[in-house]
Amino acid sequence: MPNSRQPLQSTAEASTPLVSLRRGAGQLFETERRLNAVLNNASVSIFLIDDRQHCIYMNRAAEQLTGWTLEEVLARDCPLHDIVHHTYPDGRPFPLDECAIDRAFPENNQERGEEVFVHRDGHFYPVGFTASPIRDDATNIIGTIIEVRDISEEKAAAERQRLLINELNHRVKNTLATVQSIAAQTFRGPPDPAARGVFDARMAALSTAHNVLVEDNWESASLRSVIERALAPHLLAEVDLNRFQLQGPDARLHPKVAVTLAMALHELMTNAAKYGALAVPDGQVILTWALRDLDDGRQQLNLRWEECGGPAVTPPARKGFGSRLIERQLPMEFDGSAEITYAPAGVICELQIPLTTLGWVGQETIEGRQAS
């Protein structure tokens, strides 16, 4: 059966967008001029394809999207697929007959979906497309019009949202595990009304650490802010601020480090207020810290808590929640070290914490993709 289609032809005249072959018709020329103005100011990319799958027109947005000009595409004299859609992201060749976009012409159907294009400079980028058959007055299919838009930002946003939700779920589970551990240690043994106060104070310290992180969208926290917020309830209660000496550089802490450090400082401060240097008028707390570069490119936080001027110190008969949190959890979670020394002149606690790389899992991939 003979083919009744009257195809669009890729001619030399196509090098000028939608040029009329009847220049003498002023009204038609003015209509085409306006159409060109509309198409070239559209934000969506538009391609006009003939029966050979060759591009015979593309607007300015399409040129910006692909990196190719209309003149260059016409000069290639090959299917548009072979210019912008010829390779899978994994490097395999992408045959034309596997392309959903180009099926609109032979199958007489409108095609919608997502694909991955190849830019002129070689990088891949996701697009959303609509490919619709073009018909003549006799309803014969003579070509295809393709609308394309870059969806890189949408894909990146969706991936970021997925990763952040996973990260949030992980952090909530960690927080609940921390609360469970605090409750188990606080209420261990016979019922004690004072235990409720201790538990509430620990929950407040945990909440304060979270507040510091919320201020920076849970991406990181200021080391100095974590220290000052952890000590704030005791600092505000003191008339003589010289009882506290804080010295060290600021740094950005991973959320997990920030929360654990805040809890450790809360335990040290609570112990000092009950039994140590802050239990007497002349006692002092000296908190110093420094950052050291490690061989693997990370930094290590070296922090020293030292009490002086307080009652004579004797080692405890048993270690409580605070001591276990500091000497066990910190080293276990961050591959660091922690040591509490019960010197007669005052408690000394030394922490060495390798700082975890900032960011969430997959962040470099997403942000790198947006920057490329």
Short mmCIF file of C-alpha atoms in Angstrom, two decimals:
data_model
loop_
_atom_site.label_atom_id
_atom_site.label_comp_id
_atom_site.label_asym_id
_atom_site.label_seq_id
_atom_site.Cartn_x
_atom_site.Cartn_y
_atom_site.Cartn_z
CA MET A 1 0.00 0.00 0.00
CA PRO A 2 1.54 3.35 -0.98
CA ASN A 3 2.53 5.72 1.79
CA SER A 4 0.00 8.54 1.96
CA ARG A 5 2.19 10.75 4.17
CA GLN A 6 3.50 13.96 2.67
CA PRO A 7 6.67 14.51 4.70
CA LEU A 8 8.21 17.76 5.77
CA GLN A 9 11.37 18.32 3.78
CA SER A 10 14.68 19.54 5.19
CA THR A 11 15.66 22.18 2.65
CA ALA A 12 18.29 24.88 2.62
CA GLU A 13 15.61 27.46 3.31
CA ALA A 14 15.10 25.86 6.75
CA SER A 15 18.27 27.54 8.00
CA THR A 16 16.11 30.60 8.68
CA PRO A 17 13.41 29.80 11.27
CA LEU A 18 10.01 29.19 9.73
CA VAL A 19 10.74 31.31 6.66
CA SER A 20 7.82 31.75 4.31
CA LEU A 21 8.39 30.86 0.68
CA ARG A 22 6.00 33.63 -0.21
CA ARG A 23 7.82 36.69 0.98
CA GLY A 24 5.52 38.89 -1.01
CA ALA A 25 2.61 38.11 1.24
CA GLY A 26 3.11 40.83 3.83
CA GLN A 27 0.43 39.63 6.21
CA LEU A 28 1.84 36.09 6.20
CA PHE A 29 5.35 37.39 6.71
CA GLU A 30 4.21 39.50 9.69
CA THR A 31 2.45 36.48 11.19
CA GLU A 32 5.61 34.38 10.85
CA ARG A 33 7.72 37.17 12.34
CA ARG A 34 5.48 37.26 15.39
CA LEU A 35 5.55 33.48 15.64
CA ASN A 36 9.35 33.48 15.56
CA ALA A 37 9.39 36.12 18.29
CA VAL A 38 7.09 34.02 20.46
CA LEU A 39 9.05 30.81 19.91
CA ASN A 40 12.44 32.41 20.53
CA ASN A 41 11.24 33.97 23.77
CA ALA A 42 9.65 30.77 25.06
CA SER A 43 11.35 29.13 28.04
CA VAL A 44 10.56 25.61 26.79
CA SER A 45 12.74 24.11 24.06
CA ILE A 46 10.92 23.39 20.79
CA PHE A 47 12.14 21.17 17.94
CA LEU A 48 10.41 20.62 14.59
CA ILE A 49 11.29 17.24 13.08
CA ASP A 50 10.68 16.01 9.52
CA ASP A 51 9.83 12.49 8.33
CA ARG A 52 13.52 11.48 8.43
CA GLN A 53 13.76 12.49 12.10
CA HIS A 54 15.96 15.42 11.06
CA CYS A 55 15.52 18.70 12.92
CA ILE A 56 14.44 21.51 10.58
CA TYR A 57 13.75 24.09 13.28
CA MET A 58 14.72 24.73 16.90
CA ASN A 59 14.10 27.82 18.97
CA ARG A 60 16.60 29.78 21.03
CA ALA A 61 15.78 27.83 24.21
CA ALA A 62 16.58 24.59 22.38
CA GLU A 63 19.93 25.97 21.27
CA GLN A 64 20.76 26.93 24.85
CA LEU A 65 19.60 23.55 26.13
CA THR A 66 21.66 21.45 23.71
CA GLY A 67 24.66 23.68 23.06
CA TRP A 68 24.02 23.41 19.31
CA THR A 69 22.78 26.16 16.99
CA LEU A 70 20.15 25.52 14.34
CA GLU A 71 22.69 26.13 11.60
CA GLU A 72 25.03 23.52 13.09
CA VAL A 73 22.24 20.97 13.44
CA LEU A 74 21.14 21.49 9.82
CA ALA A 75 24.72 21.13 8.64
CA ARG A 76 25.01 17.74 10.37
CA ASP A 77 22.18 16.42 8.13
CA CYS A 78 21.33 13.53 10.44
CA PRO A 79 18.55 12.61 12.88
CA LEU A 80 18.33 14.88 15.91
CA HIS A 81 18.66 11.76 18.04
CA ASP A 82 22.21 11.27 16.76
CA ILE A 83 23.13 14.76 17.95
CA VAL A 84 21.54 15.09 21.40
CA HIS A 85 20.42 11.59 22.40
CA HIS A 86 22.96 9.16 20.99
CA THR A 87 24.43 7.65 24.17
CA TYR A 88 23.11 6.16 27.40
CA PRO A 89 24.53 7.65 30.62
CA ASP A 90 26.52 4.43 31.13
CA GLY A 91 28.30 4.97 27.81
CA ARG A 92 26.38 2.46 25.68
CA PRO A 93 25.20 3.60 22.25
CA PHE A 94 21.52 4.58 22.17
CA PRO A 95 19.91 3.30 18.94
CA LEU A 96 17.26 5.48 17.34
CA ASP A 97 14.72 2.65 17.32
CA GLU A 98 14.87 2.50 21.15
CA CYS A 99 14.07 6.19 21.55
CA ALA A 100 10.60 6.94 22.94
CA ILE A 101 10.71 10.50 21.64
CA ASP A 102 11.06 9.43 18.02
CA ARG A 103 8.23 6.90 18.22
CA ALA A 104 5.66 9.71 17.94
CA PHE A 105 6.07 9.83 14.14
CA PRO A 106 5.93 6.16 13.10
CA GLU A 107 3.38 5.15 15.75
CA ASN A 108 1.05 8.13 15.24
CA ASN A 109 0.92 8.72 19.00
CA GLN A 110 1.75 11.55 21.34
CA GLU A 111 4.66 10.49 23.54
CA ARG A 112 5.40 11.89 26.99
CA GLY A 113 8.12 10.98 29.42
CA GLU A 114 11.63 11.57 30.64
CA GLU A 115 14.94 10.91 28.94
CA VAL A 116 18.59 11.85 29.35
CA PHE A 117 20.15 14.09 26.68
CA VAL A 118 23.81 14.59 25.88
CA HIS A 119 24.99 18.21 25.78
CA ARG A 120 27.41 19.35 23.14
CA ASP A 121 30.16 19.50 25.79
CA GLY A 122 29.54 15.82 26.66
CA HIS A 123 27.69 16.02 29.97
CA PHE A 124 24.35 14.28 30.48
CA TYR A 125 21.22 16.00 31.75
CA PRO A 126 17.64 14.76 32.37
CA VAL A 127 14.76 16.21 30.38
CA GLY A 128 11.00 15.95 30.31
CA PHE A 129 9.49 15.82 26.82
CA THR A 130 6.27 15.80 24.86
CA ALA A 131 6.48 14.59 21.24
CA SER A 132 3.38 15.09 19.07
CA PRO A 133 2.74 14.17 15.42
CA ILE A 134 2.19 17.04 12.95
CA ARG A 135 -0.60 16.52 10.40
CA ASP A 136 -1.39 18.25 7.14
CA ASP A 137 -4.85 19.34 5.99
CA ALA A 138 -5.61 15.76 5.02
CA THR A 139 -4.62 14.53 8.52
CA ASN A 140 -1.54 12.79 7.14
CA ILE A 141 1.44 12.77 9.50
CA ILE A 142 4.24 14.86 8.05
CA GLY A 143 6.55 15.34 11.02
CA THR A 144 6.87 15.74 14.79
CA ILE A 145 6.99 18.69 17.16
CA ILE A 146 8.93 18.06 20.36
CA GLU A 147 8.76 20.17 23.52
CA VAL A 148 11.61 19.61 25.95
CA ARG A 149 12.55 21.08 29.31
CA ASP A 150 15.57 20.54 31.52
CA ILE A 151 14.51 18.81 34.77
CA SER A 152 17.97 18.63 36.39
CA GLU A 153 16.93 20.86 39.29
CA GLU A 154 13.73 18.88 39.86
CA LYS A 155 15.64 15.60 39.90
CA ALA A 156 18.26 17.03 42.26
CA ALA A 157 15.57 18.41 44.58
CA ALA A 158 13.75 15.08 44.66
CA GLU A 159 16.97 13.18 45.37
CA ARG A 160 17.94 15.66 48.05
CA GLN A 161 14.53 15.30 49.67
CA ARG A 162 14.80 11.51 49.63
CA LEU A 163 18.26 11.60 51.19
CA LEU A 164 17.23 14.16 53.80
CA ILE A 165 14.20 12.08 54.79
CA ASN A 166 16.45 9.04 55.19
CA GLU A 167 18.89 11.12 57.22
CA LEU A 168 16.07 12.49 59.37
CA ASN A 169 14.77 8.99 60.04
CA HIS A 170 18.27 7.90 61.05
CA ARG A 171 18.70 10.87 63.39
CA VAL A 172 15.31 10.40 65.00
CA LYS A 173 16.18 6.76 65.70
CA ASN A 174 19.51 7.84 67.20
CA THR A 175 17.75 10.43 69.36
CA LEU A 176 15.21 7.91 70.61
CA ALA A 177 18.03 5.48 71.40
CA THR A 178 19.78 8.24 73.36
CA VAL A 179 16.61 9.03 75.30
CA GLN A 180 16.07 5.35 76.04
CA SER A 181 19.63 5.02 77.33
CA ILE A 182 19.32 8.15 79.48
CA ALA A 183 16.04 6.92 80.98
CA ALA A 184 17.44 3.46 81.69
CA GLN A 185 20.49 4.89 83.47
CA THR A 186 18.59 7.60 85.35
CA PHE A 187 15.81 5.41 86.74
CA ARG A 188 17.93 2.35 87.48
CA GLY A 189 17.51 1.14 91.04
CA PRO A 190 14.85 1.99 93.66
CA PRO A 191 12.38 4.81 92.90
CA ASP A 192 13.90 8.20 93.64
CA PRO A 193 11.98 11.50 93.28
CA ALA A 194 15.25 13.30 92.50
CA ALA A 195 15.78 11.06 89.50
CA ARG A 196 12.94 12.83 87.66
CA GLY A 197 14.76 16.14 88.00
CA VAL A 198 17.97 14.60 86.71
CA PHE A 199 16.14 13.09 83.74
CA ASP A 200 14.42 16.40 82.90
CA ALA A 201 17.76 18.21 83.01
CA ARG A 202 19.29 15.70 80.62
CA MET A 203 16.34 16.04 78.25
CA ALA A 204 16.76 19.82 78.35
CA ALA A 205 20.44 19.44 77.46
CA LEU A 206 19.53 17.20 74.55
CA SER A 207 16.90 19.70 73.39
CA THR A 208 19.38 22.56 73.60
CA ALA A 209 21.85 20.69 71.42
CA HIS A 210 19.09 20.11 68.86
CA ASN A 211 18.21 23.81 68.89
CA VAL A 212 21.77 24.70 67.91
CA LEU A 213 21.52 22.29 64.98
CA VAL A 214 18.11 23.55 63.86
CA GLU A 215 19.56 27.04 63.46
CA ASP A 216 21.82 25.66 60.73
CA ASN A 217 19.29 23.28 59.13
CA TRP A 218 20.89 20.27 60.83
CA GLU A 219 23.89 20.54 58.50
CA SER A 220 26.44 21.45 61.19
CA ALA A 221 26.82 23.37 64.43
CA SER A 222 29.27 25.91 65.77
CA LEU A 223 31.63 24.36 68.32
CA ARG A 224 31.61 27.48 70.46
CA SER A 225 27.82 27.67 70.33
CA VAL A 226 27.52 24.04 71.44
CA ILE A 227 29.85 24.72 74.39
CA GLU A 228 28.17 27.97 75.43
CA ARG A 229 24.65 26.53 75.12
CA ALA A 230 25.60 23.42 77.11
CA LEU A 231 27.00 25.55 79.93
CA ALA A 232 24.37 28.30 79.70
CA PRO A 233 22.11 27.16 82.60
CA HIS A 234 25.09 27.32 84.98
CA LEU A 235 26.68 30.40 83.42
CA LEU A 236 23.47 32.40 83.82
CA ALA A 237 23.19 31.38 87.47
CA GLU A 238 26.68 32.66 88.32
CA VAL A 239 27.35 36.22 89.44
CA ASP A 240 31.12 35.88 89.02
CA LEU A 241 31.71 34.98 85.37
CA ASN A 242 35.43 34.55 86.08
CA ARG A 243 34.56 31.14 87.46
CA PHE A 244 34.50 29.98 83.84
CA GLN A 245 37.40 30.26 81.44
CA LEU A 246 36.64 29.26 77.85
CA GLN A 247 39.37 29.37 75.25
CA GLY A 248 39.69 27.84 71.80
CA PRO A 249 38.92 28.34 68.10
CA ASP A 250 35.51 27.90 66.57
CA ALA A 251 34.80 25.04 64.16
CA ARG A 252 31.86 23.36 62.46
CA LEU A 253 30.71 20.10 64.01
CA HIS A 254 28.78 17.25 62.44
CA PRO A 255 25.32 16.98 64.09
CA LYS A 256 26.14 13.66 65.74
CA VAL A 257 29.34 15.06 67.27
CA ALA A 258 27.51 18.19 68.43
CA VAL A 259 24.79 16.25 70.27
CA THR A 260 27.17 13.84 71.99
CA LEU A 261 29.58 16.62 72.99
CA ALA A 262 26.73 18.72 74.40
CA MET A 263 25.53 15.78 76.51
CA ALA A 264 29.06 15.14 77.78
CA LEU A 265 29.53 18.78 78.78
CA HIS A 266 26.16 18.75 80.54
CA GLU A 267 27.24 15.76 82.63
CA LEU A 268 30.58 17.37 83.52
CA MET A 269 28.89 20.65 84.47
CA THR A 270 26.21 18.92 86.55
CA ASN A 271 28.85 16.92 88.44
CA ALA A 272 30.92 20.06 89.04
CA ALA A 273 27.88 21.89 90.42
CA LYS A 274 26.99 19.05 92.79
CA TYR A 275 30.33 17.76 93.97
CA GLY A 276 33.15 19.66 92.29
CA ALA A 277 34.54 23.13 91.73
CA LEU A 278 31.18 24.84 91.26
CA ALA A 279 29.88 23.47 94.56
CA VAL A 280 32.01 26.04 96.45
CA PRO A 281 32.26 29.84 95.98
CA ASP A 282 35.90 29.95 94.88
CA GLY A 283 35.95 27.02 92.47
CA GLN A 284 36.68 27.46 88.78
CA VAL A 285 36.20 25.55 85.53
CA ILE A 286 38.79 25.95 82.79
CA LEU A 287 37.70 24.67 79.39
CA THR A 288 40.22 24.82 76.58
CA TRP A 289 40.26 23.22 73.15
CA ALA A 290 42.34 23.11 69.98
CA LEU A 291 42.15 21.61 66.51
CA ARG A 292 44.84 19.33 65.07
CA ASP A 293 45.19 18.24 61.45
CA LEU A 294 45.16 14.49 60.89
CA ASP A 295 46.95 12.56 58.17
CA ASP A 296 43.67 11.62 56.46
CA GLY A 297 42.76 15.27 55.89
CA ARG A 298 40.32 15.55 58.79
CA GLN A 299 40.75 17.56 61.96
CA GLN A 300 40.78 16.31 65.52
CA LEU A 301 39.23 18.21 68.41
CA ASN A 302 41.37 18.10 71.55
CA LEU A 303 39.30 19.38 74.49
CA ARG A 304 40.33 19.65 78.13
CA TRP A 305 37.97 20.24 81.06
CA GLU A 306 39.76 21.11 84.30
CA GLU A 307 38.31 22.01 87.69
CA CYS A 308 40.26 23.81 90.37
CA GLY A 309 39.61 25.48 93.73
CA GLY A 310 36.95 22.98 94.70
CA PRO A 311 36.72 20.29 97.36
CA ALA A 312 39.35 17.56 97.43
CA VAL A 313 38.44 14.90 94.90
CA THR A 314 38.36 11.17 95.49
CA PRO A 315 37.61 8.61 92.78
CA PRO A 316 33.95 7.47 92.85
CA ALA A 317 33.10 4.00 94.09
CA ARG A 318 31.16 3.37 90.89
CA LYS A 319 30.83 5.23 87.62
CA GLY A 320 27.51 6.80 86.74
CA PHE A 321 25.79 7.61 83.46
CA GLY A 322 27.91 10.70 82.79
CA SER A 323 31.20 8.88 83.13
CA ARG A 324 30.04 6.02 80.93
CA LEU A 325 28.73 8.45 78.30
CA ILE A 326 32.07 10.22 78.13
CA GLU A 327 34.51 7.33 78.45
CA ARG A 328 32.60 4.74 76.41
CA GLN A 329 30.21 6.38 73.94
CA LEU A 330 32.54 9.09 72.65
CA PRO A 331 35.38 6.71 71.76
CA MET A 332 32.98 4.11 70.38
CA GLU A 333 31.08 6.50 68.09
CA PHE A 334 33.94 8.65 66.82
CA ASP A 335 37.01 6.44 67.11
CA GLY A 336 38.53 8.93 69.53
CA SER A 337 39.58 8.81 73.15
CA ALA A 338 38.26 10.12 76.45
CA GLU A 339 39.82 10.05 79.89
CA ILE A 340 38.53 11.35 83.21
CA THR A 341 41.15 11.85 85.91
CA TYR A 342 40.02 12.30 89.51
CA ALA A 343 42.98 14.37 90.67
CA PRO A 344 42.81 15.62 94.27
CA ALA A 345 42.85 19.26 93.09
CA GLY A 346 39.95 18.76 90.74
CA VAL A 347 38.45 16.61 88.01
CA ILE A 348 40.21 16.67 84.63
CA CYS A 349 38.56 15.35 81.48
CA GLU A 350 40.45 15.15 78.18
CA LEU A 351 38.68 14.37 74.91
CA GLN A 352 40.20 13.64 71.52
CA ILE A 353 37.52 13.49 68.83
CA PRO A 354 38.27 13.09 65.10
CA LEU A 355 35.75 15.38 63.43
CA THR A 356 33.35 13.67 61.05
CA THR A 357 33.09 15.06 57.51
CA LEU A 358 30.23 17.53 57.29
CA GLY A 359 27.14 17.00 55.14
CA TRP A 360 24.70 14.19 54.53
CA VAL A 361 25.19 11.02 52.56
CA GLY A 362 24.89 11.82 48.84
CA GLN A 363 25.30 15.58 49.27
CA GLU A 364 28.46 15.77 47.16
CA THR A 365 26.77 13.81 44.39
CA ILE A 366 23.71 16.07 44.28
CA GLU A 367 25.48 19.40 44.67
CA GLY A 368 28.20 18.33 42.24
CA ARG A 369 25.53 17.46 39.68
CA GLN A 370 23.94 20.88 40.07
CA ALA A 371 27.28 22.62 39.67
CA SER A 372 28.25 20.67 36.55
#
